[in-house]
PDB file of C-alpha atoms and ligand atoms in Angstrom:
ATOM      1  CA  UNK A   1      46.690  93.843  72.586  1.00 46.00           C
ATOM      2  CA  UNK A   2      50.077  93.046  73.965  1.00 52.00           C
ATOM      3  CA  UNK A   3      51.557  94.862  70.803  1.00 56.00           C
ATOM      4  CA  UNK A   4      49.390  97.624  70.561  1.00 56.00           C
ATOM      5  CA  UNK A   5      50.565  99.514  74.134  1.00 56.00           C
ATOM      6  CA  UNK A   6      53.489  98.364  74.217  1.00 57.00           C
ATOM      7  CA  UNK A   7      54.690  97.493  70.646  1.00 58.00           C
ATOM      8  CA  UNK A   8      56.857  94.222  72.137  1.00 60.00           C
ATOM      9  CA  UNK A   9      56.629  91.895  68.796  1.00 60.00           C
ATOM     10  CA  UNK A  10      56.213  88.373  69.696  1.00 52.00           C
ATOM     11  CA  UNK A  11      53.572  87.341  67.590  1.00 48.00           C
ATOM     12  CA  UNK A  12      55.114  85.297  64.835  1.00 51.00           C
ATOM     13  CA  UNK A  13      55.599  81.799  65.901  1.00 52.00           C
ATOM     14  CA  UNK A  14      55.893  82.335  69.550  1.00 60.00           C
ATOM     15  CA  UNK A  15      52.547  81.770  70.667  1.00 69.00           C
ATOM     16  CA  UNK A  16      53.200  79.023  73.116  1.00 73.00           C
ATOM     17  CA  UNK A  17      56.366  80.880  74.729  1.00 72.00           C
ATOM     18  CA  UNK A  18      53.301  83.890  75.275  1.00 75.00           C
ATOM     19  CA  UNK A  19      51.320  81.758  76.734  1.00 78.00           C
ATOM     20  CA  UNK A  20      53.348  79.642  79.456  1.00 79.00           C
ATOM     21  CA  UNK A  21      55.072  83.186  80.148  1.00 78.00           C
ATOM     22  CA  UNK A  22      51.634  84.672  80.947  1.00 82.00           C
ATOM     23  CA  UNK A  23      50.170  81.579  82.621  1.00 85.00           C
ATOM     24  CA  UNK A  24      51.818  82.850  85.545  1.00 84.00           C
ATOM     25  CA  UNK A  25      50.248  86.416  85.400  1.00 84.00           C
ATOM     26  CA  UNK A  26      46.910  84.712  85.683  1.00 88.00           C
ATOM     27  CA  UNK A  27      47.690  82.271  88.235  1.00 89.00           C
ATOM     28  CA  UNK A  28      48.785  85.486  90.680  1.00 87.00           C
ATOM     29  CA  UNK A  29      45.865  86.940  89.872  1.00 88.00           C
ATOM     30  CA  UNK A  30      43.612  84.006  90.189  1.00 91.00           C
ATOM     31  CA  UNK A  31      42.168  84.540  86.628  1.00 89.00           C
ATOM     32  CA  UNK A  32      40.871  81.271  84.728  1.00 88.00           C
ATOM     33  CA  UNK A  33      40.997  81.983  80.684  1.00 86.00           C
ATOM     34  CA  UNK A  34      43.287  84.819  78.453  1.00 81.00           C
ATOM     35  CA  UNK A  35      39.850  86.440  77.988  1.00 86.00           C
ATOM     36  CA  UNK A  36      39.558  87.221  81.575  1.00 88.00           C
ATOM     37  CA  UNK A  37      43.318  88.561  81.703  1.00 86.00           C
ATOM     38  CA  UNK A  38      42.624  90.865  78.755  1.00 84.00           C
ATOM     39  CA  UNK A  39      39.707  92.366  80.280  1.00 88.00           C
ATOM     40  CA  UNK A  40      41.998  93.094  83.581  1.00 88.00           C
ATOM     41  CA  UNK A  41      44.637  94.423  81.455  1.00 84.00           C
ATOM     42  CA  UNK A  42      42.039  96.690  79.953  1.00 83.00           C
ATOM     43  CA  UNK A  43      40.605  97.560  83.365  1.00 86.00           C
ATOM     44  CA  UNK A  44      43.805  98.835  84.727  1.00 85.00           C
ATOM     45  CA  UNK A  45      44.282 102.536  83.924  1.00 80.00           C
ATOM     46  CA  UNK A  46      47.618 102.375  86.216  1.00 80.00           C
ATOM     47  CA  UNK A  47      49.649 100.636  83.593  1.00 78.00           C
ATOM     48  CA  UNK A  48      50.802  98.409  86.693  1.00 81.00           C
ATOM     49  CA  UNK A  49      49.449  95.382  84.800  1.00 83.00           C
ATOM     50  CA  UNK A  50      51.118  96.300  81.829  1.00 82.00           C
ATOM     51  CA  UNK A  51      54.518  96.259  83.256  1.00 78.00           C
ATOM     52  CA  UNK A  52      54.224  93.347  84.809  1.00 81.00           C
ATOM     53  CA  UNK A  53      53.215  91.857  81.308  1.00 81.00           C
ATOM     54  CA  UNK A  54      56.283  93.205  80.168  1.00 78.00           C
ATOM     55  CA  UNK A  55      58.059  91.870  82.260  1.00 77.00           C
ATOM     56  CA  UNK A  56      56.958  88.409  82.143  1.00 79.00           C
ATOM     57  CA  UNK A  57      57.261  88.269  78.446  1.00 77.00           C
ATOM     58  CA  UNK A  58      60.812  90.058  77.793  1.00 76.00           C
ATOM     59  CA  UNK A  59      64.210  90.386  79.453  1.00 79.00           C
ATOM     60  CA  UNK A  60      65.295  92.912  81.899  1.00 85.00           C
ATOM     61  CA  UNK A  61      68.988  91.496  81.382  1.00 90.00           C
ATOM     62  CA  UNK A  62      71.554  94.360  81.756  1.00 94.00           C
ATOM     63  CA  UNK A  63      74.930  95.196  83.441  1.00 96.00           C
ATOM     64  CA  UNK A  64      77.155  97.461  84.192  1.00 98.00           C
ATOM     65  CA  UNK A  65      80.121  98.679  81.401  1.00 97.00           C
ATOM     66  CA  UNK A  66      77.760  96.518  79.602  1.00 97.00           C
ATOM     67  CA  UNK A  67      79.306  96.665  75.661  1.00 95.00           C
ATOM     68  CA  UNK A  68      82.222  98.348  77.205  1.00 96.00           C
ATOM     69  CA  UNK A  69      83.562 100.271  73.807  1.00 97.00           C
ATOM     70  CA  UNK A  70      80.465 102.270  74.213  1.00 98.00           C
ATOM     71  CA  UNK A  71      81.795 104.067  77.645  1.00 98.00           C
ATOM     72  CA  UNK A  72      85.451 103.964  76.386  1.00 98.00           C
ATOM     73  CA  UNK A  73      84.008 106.840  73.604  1.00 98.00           C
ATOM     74  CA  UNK A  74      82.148 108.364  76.121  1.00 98.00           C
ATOM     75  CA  UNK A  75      84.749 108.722  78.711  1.00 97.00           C
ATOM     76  CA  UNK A  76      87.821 109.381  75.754  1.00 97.00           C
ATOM     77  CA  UNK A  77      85.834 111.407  73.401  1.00 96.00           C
ATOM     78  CA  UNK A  78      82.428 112.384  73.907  1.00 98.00           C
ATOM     79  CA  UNK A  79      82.763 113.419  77.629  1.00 97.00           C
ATOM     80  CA  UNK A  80      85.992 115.929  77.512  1.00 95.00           C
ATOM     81  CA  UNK A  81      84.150 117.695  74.625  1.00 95.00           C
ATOM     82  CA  UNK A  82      80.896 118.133  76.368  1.00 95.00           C
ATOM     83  CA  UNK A  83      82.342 119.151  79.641  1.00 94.00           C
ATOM     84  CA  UNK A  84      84.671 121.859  77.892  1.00 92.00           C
ATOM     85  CA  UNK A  85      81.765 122.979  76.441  1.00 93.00           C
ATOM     86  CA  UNK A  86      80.013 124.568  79.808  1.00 91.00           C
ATOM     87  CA  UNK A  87      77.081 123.956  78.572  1.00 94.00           C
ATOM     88  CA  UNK A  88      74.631 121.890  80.410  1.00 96.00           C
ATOM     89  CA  UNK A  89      75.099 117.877  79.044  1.00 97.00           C
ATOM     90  CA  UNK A  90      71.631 116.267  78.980  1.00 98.00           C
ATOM     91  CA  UNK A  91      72.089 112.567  78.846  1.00 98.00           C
ATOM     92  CA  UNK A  92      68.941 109.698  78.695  1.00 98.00           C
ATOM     93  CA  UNK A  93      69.127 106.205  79.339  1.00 98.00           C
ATOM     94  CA  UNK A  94      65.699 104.969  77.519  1.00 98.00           C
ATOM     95  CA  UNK A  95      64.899 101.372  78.573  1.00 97.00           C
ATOM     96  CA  UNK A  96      67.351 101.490  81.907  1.00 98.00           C
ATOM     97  CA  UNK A  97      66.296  98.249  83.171  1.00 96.00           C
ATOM     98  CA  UNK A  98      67.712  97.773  87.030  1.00 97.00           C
ATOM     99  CA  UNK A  99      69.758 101.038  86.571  1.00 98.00           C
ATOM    100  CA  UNK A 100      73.189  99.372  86.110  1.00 98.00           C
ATOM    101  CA  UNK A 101      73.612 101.557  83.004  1.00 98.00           C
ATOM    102  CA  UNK A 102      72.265 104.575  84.154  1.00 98.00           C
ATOM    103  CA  UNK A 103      74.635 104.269  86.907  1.00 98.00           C
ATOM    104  CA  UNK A 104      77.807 103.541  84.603  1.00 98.00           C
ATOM    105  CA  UNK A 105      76.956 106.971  82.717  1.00 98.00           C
ATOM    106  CA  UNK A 106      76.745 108.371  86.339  1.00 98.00           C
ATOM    107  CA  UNK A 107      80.097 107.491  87.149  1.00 98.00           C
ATOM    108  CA  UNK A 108      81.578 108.137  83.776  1.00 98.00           C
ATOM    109  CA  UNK A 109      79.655 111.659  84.021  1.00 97.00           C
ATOM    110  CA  UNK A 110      81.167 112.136  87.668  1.00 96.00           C
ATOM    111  CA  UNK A 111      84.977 111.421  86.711  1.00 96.00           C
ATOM    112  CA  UNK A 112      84.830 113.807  83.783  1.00 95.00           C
ATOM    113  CA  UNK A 113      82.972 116.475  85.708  1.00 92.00           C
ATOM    114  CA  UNK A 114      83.773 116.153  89.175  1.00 83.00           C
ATOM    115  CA  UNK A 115      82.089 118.020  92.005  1.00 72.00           C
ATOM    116  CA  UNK A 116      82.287 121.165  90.519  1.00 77.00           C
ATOM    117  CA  UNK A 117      78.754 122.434  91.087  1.00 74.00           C
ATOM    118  CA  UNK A 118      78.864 124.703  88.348  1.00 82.00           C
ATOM    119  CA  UNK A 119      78.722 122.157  85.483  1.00 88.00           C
ATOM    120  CA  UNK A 120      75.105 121.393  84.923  1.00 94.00           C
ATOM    121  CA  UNK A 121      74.170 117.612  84.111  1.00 96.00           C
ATOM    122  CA  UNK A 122      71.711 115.627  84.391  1.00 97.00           C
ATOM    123  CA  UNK A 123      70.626 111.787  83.425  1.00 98.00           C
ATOM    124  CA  UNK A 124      66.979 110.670  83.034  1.00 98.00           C
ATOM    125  CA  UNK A 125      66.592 106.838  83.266  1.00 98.00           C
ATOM    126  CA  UNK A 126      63.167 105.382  82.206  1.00 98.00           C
ATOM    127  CA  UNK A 127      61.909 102.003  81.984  1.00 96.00           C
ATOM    128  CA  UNK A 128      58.178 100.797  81.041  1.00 91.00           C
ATOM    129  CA  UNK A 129      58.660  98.381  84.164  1.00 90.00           C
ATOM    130  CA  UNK A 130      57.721  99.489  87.509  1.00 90.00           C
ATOM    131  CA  UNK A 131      59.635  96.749  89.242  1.00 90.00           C
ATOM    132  CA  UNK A 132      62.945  97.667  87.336  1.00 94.00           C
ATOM    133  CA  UNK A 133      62.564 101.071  88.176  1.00 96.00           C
ATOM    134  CA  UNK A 134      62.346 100.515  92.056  1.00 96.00           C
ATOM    135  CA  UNK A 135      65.679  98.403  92.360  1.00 97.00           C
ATOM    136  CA  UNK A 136      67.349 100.647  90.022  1.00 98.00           C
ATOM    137  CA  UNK A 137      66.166 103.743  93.062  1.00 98.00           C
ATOM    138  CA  UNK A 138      67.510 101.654  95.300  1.00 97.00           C
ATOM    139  CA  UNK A 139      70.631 100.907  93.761  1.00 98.00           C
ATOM    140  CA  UNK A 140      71.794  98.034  95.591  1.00 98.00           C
ATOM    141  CA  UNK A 141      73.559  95.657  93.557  1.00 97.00           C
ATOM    142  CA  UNK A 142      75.266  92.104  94.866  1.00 95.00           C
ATOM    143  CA  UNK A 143      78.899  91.056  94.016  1.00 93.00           C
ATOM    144  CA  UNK A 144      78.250  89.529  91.619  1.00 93.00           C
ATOM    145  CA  UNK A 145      76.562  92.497  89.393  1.00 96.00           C
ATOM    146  CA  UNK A 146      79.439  94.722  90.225  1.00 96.00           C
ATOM    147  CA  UNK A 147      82.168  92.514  89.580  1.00 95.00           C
ATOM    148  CA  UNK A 148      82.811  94.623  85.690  1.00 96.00           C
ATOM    149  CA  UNK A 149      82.928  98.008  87.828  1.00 98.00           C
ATOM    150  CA  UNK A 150      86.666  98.792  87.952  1.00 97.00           C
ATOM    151  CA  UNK A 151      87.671  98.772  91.904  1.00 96.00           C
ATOM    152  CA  UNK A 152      88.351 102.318  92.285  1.00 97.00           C
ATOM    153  CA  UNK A 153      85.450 103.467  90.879  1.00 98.00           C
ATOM    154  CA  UNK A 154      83.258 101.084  92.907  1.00 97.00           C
ATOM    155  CA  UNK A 155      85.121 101.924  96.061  1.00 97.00           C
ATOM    156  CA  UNK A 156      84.632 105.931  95.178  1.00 97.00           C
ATOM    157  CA  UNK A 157      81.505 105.955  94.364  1.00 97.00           C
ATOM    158  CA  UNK A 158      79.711 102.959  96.279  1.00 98.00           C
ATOM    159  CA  UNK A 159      79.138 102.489  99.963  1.00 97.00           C
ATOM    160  CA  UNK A 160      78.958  98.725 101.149  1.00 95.00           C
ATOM    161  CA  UNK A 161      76.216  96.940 103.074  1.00 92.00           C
ATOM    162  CA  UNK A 162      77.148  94.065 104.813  1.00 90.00           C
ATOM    163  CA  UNK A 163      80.256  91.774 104.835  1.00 85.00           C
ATOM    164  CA  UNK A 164      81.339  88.320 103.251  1.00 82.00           C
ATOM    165  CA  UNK A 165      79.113  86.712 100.962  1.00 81.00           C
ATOM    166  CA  UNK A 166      75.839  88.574 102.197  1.00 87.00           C
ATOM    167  CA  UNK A 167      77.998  92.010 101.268  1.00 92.00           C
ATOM    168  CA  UNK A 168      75.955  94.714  98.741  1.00 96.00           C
ATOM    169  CA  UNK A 169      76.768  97.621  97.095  1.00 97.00           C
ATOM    170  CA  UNK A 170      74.938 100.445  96.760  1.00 98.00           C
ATOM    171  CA  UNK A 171      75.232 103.590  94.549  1.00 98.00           C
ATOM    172  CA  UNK A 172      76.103 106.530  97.248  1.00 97.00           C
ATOM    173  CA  UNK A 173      74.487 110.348  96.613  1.00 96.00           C
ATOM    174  CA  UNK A 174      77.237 111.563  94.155  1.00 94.00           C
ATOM    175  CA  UNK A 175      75.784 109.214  91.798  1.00 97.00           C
ATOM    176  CA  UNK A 176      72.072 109.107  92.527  1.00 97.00           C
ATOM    177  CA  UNK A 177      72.104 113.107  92.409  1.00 95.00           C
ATOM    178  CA  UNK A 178      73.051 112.790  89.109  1.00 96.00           C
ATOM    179  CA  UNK A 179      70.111 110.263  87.891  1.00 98.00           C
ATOM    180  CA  UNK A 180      66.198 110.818  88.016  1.00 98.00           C
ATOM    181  CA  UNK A 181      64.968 107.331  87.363  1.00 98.00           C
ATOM    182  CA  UNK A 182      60.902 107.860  85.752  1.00 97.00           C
ATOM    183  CA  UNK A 183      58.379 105.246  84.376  1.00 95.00           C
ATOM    184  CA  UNK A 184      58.033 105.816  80.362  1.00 95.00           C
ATOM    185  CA  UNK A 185      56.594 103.339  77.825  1.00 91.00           C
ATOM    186  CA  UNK A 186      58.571 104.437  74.716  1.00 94.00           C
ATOM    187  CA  UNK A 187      55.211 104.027  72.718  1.00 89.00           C
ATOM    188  CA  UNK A 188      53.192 106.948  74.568  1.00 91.00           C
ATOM    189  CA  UNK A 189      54.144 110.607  73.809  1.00 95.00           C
ATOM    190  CA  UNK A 190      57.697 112.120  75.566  1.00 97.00           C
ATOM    191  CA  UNK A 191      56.909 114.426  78.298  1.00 97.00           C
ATOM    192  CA  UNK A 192      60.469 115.774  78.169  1.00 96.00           C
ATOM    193  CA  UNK A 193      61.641 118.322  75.438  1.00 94.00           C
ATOM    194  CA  UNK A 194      65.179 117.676  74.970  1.00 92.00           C
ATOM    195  CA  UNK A 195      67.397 118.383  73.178  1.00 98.00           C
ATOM    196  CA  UNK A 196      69.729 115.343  74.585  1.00 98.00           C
ATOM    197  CA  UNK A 197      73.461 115.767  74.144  1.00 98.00           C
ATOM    198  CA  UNK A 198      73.346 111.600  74.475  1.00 98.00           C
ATOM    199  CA  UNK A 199      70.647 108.854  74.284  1.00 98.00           C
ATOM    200  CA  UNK A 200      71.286 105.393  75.209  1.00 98.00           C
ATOM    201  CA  UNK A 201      68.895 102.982  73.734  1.00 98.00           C
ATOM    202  CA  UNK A 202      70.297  99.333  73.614  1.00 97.00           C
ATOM    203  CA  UNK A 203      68.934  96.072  73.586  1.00 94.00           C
ATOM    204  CA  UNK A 204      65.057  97.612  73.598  1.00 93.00           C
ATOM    205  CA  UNK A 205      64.545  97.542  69.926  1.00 91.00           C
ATOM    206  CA  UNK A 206      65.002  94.126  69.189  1.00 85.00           C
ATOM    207  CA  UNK A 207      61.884  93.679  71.281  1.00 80.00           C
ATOM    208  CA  UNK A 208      60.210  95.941  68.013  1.00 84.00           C
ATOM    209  CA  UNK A 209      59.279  95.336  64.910  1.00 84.00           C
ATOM    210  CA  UNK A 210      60.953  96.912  61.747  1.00 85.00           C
ATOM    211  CA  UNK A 211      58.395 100.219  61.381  1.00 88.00           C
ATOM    212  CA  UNK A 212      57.959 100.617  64.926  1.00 88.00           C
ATOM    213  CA  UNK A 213      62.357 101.008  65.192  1.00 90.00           C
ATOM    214  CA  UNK A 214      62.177 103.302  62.357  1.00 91.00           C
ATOM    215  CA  UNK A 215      59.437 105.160  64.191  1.00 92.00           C
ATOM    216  CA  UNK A 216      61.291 105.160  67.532  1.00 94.00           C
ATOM    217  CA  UNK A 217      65.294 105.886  65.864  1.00 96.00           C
ATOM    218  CA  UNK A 218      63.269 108.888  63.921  1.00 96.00           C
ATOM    219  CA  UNK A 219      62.148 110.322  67.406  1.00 97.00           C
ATOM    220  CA  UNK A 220      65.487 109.799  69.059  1.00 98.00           C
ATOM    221  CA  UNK A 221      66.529 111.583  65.679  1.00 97.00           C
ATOM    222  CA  UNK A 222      64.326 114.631  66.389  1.00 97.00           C
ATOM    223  CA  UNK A 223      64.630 114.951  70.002  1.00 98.00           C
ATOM    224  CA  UNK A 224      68.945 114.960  70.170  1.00 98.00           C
ATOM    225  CA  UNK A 225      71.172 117.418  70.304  1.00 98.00           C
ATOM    226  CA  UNK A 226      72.813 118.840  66.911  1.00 97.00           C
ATOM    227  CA  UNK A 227      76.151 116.473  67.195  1.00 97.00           C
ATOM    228  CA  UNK A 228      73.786 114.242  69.967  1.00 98.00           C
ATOM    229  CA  UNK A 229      74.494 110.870  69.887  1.00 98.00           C
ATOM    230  CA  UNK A 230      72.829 108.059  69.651  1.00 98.00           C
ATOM    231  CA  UNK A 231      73.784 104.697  71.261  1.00 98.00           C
ATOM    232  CA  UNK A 232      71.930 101.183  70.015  1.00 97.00           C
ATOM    233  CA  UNK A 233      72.824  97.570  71.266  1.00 95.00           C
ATOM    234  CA  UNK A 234      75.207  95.766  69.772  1.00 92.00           C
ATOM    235  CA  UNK A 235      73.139  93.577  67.701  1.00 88.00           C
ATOM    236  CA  UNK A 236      70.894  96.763  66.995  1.00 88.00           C
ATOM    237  CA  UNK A 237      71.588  98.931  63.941  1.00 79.00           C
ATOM    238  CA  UNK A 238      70.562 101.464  61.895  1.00 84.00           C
ATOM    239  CA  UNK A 239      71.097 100.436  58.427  1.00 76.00           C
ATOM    240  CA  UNK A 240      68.946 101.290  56.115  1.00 76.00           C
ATOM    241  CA  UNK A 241      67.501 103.964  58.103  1.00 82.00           C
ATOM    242  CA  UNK A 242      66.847 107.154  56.213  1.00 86.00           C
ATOM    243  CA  UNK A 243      67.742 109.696  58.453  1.00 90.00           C
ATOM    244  CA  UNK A 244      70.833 111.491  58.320  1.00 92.00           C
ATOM    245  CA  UNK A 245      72.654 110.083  61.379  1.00 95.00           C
ATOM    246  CA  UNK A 246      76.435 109.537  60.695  1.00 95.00           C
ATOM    247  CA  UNK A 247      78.160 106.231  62.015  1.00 94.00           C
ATOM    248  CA  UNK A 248      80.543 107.088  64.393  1.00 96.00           C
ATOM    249  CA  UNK A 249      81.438 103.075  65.201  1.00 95.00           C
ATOM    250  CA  UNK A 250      79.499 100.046  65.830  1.00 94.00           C
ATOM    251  CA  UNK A 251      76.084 101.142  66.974  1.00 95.00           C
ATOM    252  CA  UNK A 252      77.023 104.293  68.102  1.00 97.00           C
ATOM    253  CA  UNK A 253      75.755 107.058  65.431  1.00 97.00           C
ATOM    254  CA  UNK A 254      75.317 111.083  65.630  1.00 97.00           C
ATOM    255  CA  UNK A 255      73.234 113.543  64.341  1.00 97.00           C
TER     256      UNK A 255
HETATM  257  C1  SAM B   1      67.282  93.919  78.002  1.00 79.48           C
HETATM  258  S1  SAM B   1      66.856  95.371  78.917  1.00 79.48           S
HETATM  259  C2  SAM B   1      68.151  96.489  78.395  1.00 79.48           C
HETATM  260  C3  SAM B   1      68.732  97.289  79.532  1.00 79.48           C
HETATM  261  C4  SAM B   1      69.904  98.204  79.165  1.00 79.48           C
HETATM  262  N1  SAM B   1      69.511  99.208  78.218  1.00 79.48           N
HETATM  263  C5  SAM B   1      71.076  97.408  78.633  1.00 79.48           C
HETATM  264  O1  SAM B   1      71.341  97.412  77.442  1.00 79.48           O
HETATM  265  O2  SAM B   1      71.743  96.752  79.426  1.00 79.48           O
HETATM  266  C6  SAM B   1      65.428  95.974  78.013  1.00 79.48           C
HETATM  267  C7  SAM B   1      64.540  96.923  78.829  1.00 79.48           C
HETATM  268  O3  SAM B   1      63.604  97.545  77.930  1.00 79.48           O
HETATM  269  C8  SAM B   1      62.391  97.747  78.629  1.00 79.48           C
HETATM  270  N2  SAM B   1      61.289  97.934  77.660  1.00 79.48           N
HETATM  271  C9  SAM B   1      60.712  97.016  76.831  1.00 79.48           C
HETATM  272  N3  SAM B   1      59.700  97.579  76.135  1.00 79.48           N
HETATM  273  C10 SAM B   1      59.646  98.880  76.510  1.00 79.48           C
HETATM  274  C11 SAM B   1      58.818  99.985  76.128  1.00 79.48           C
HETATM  275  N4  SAM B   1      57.833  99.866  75.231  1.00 79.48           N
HETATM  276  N5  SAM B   1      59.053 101.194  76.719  1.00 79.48           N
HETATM  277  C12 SAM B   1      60.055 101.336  77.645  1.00 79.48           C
HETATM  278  N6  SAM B   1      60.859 100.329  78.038  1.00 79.48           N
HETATM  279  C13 SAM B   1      60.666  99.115  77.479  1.00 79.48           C
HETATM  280  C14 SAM B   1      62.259  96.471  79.463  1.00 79.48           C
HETATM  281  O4  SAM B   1      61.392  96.667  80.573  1.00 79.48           O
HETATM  282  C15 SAM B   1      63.713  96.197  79.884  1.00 79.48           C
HETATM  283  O5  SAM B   1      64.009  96.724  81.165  1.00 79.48           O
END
């Protein structure tokens, strides 16, 4: 059930970790056997239930600058190109988590690009997980989760809330104009059309098994950019895969 919506893998071996993860689902909901929690999973059109599976059975563990060589080539290589381009840069963060990425790209995006209104970009951030979509809206991050954001880039581009150890961060407008964050399970059909100049991907897929990556890489394939790019997690790749992406350096590949 679990793997058929939203293709998460855990079946071989991990049955107890399932269970003990979702014996707290049904002790929210006051439900006494599995059988009753599949039937409420089933009953819930919203998909609210289904994120919150999700999220008690995998990790929403993310950062910002988070495999740092990835933004060097973005900022270094990718970006300059794309802005000297003019033409509108279409960039998606698929599996965003709490936003911290989406909000990197943001200020990588806004120190290549500027203010100039003329340069058309945008970033869409999705997540299957309702609850790591609304703090990545928010955007309010603790000391701690900003402490890999260079200072003048936090200071730039982050107001604070707050003072001593209490004091937050949060993402100000220049950023958040640049991001629509939107609830997608990667397994349901794309609204969007593309084509995507850059899609970030990492650390989702090795929540997948093998055909269902293959599946997924082919429609990242399809739906970038001619030179698009495609960024995995580190401990992601795409060997083997038949498609003819070309490696451009550790899981970073384009079409
Ligand atoms: C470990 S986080 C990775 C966050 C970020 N990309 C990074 O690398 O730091 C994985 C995210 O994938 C999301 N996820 C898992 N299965 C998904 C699915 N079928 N569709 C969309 N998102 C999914 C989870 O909710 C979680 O927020």
């Amino acid at each position: 059930m679990m793997y058929g919506i939203s293709r998460v893998n855990l079946q071989e071996g991990k049955h107890d970790l399932v269970k003990s993860r979702l014996s707290k689902r049904l002790r929210a909901l006051g439900l006494g056997s599995f059988k009753e929690y599949l039937a409420y999973l089933e009953g819930d059109p919203s998909g609210q239930e289904l994120s919150a599976m999700v999220d008690a059975l995998t990790t929403n563990k993310t950062s910002f600058f988070r495999e740092a060589q990835h933004f060097d080539l973005l900022k270094e290589r990718l970006l300059p190109g794309l802005v000297s381009s003019g033409k509108p840069i279409r960039i998606w963060s698929a599996g965003c988590s709490s936003g911290e990425e989406s909000y990197t790209l943001a200020m990588l995006v806004r120190e290549a690009v500027g203010n100039n209104p003329r340069q058309d970009v945008k970033i869409l951030a999705t997540d299957i997980s309702t609850k790591v979509l609304a703090k990545a809206k928010q955007g309010v991050y603790d000391q701690a989760c900003v402490e890999d954001v260079p200072s003048a880039l936090l200071g730039r581009y982050f107001s604070t809330i707050g003072t001593g150890a209490t004091r937050t961060y949060q993402a100000g407008d220049s950023l958040r104009s640049l991001v629509r964050f939107a609830r997608l399970n990667l397994m349901d059909a794309w609204p969007m059309r593309g084509p995507f100049d850059i899609i970030f991907c990492r650390n989702v897929m090795i929540y997948f098994d093998r055909p269902t990556q293959q599946q997924l890489v082919r429609r990242y394939y399809d739906i970038l950019a001619q030179d698009g790019h495609l960024f995995v997690g580190h401990s992601e790749s795409l060997t083997g895969s038949a498609l003819p992406f070309r490696y451009v350096q550790p899981a970073v590949y384009a079409k």
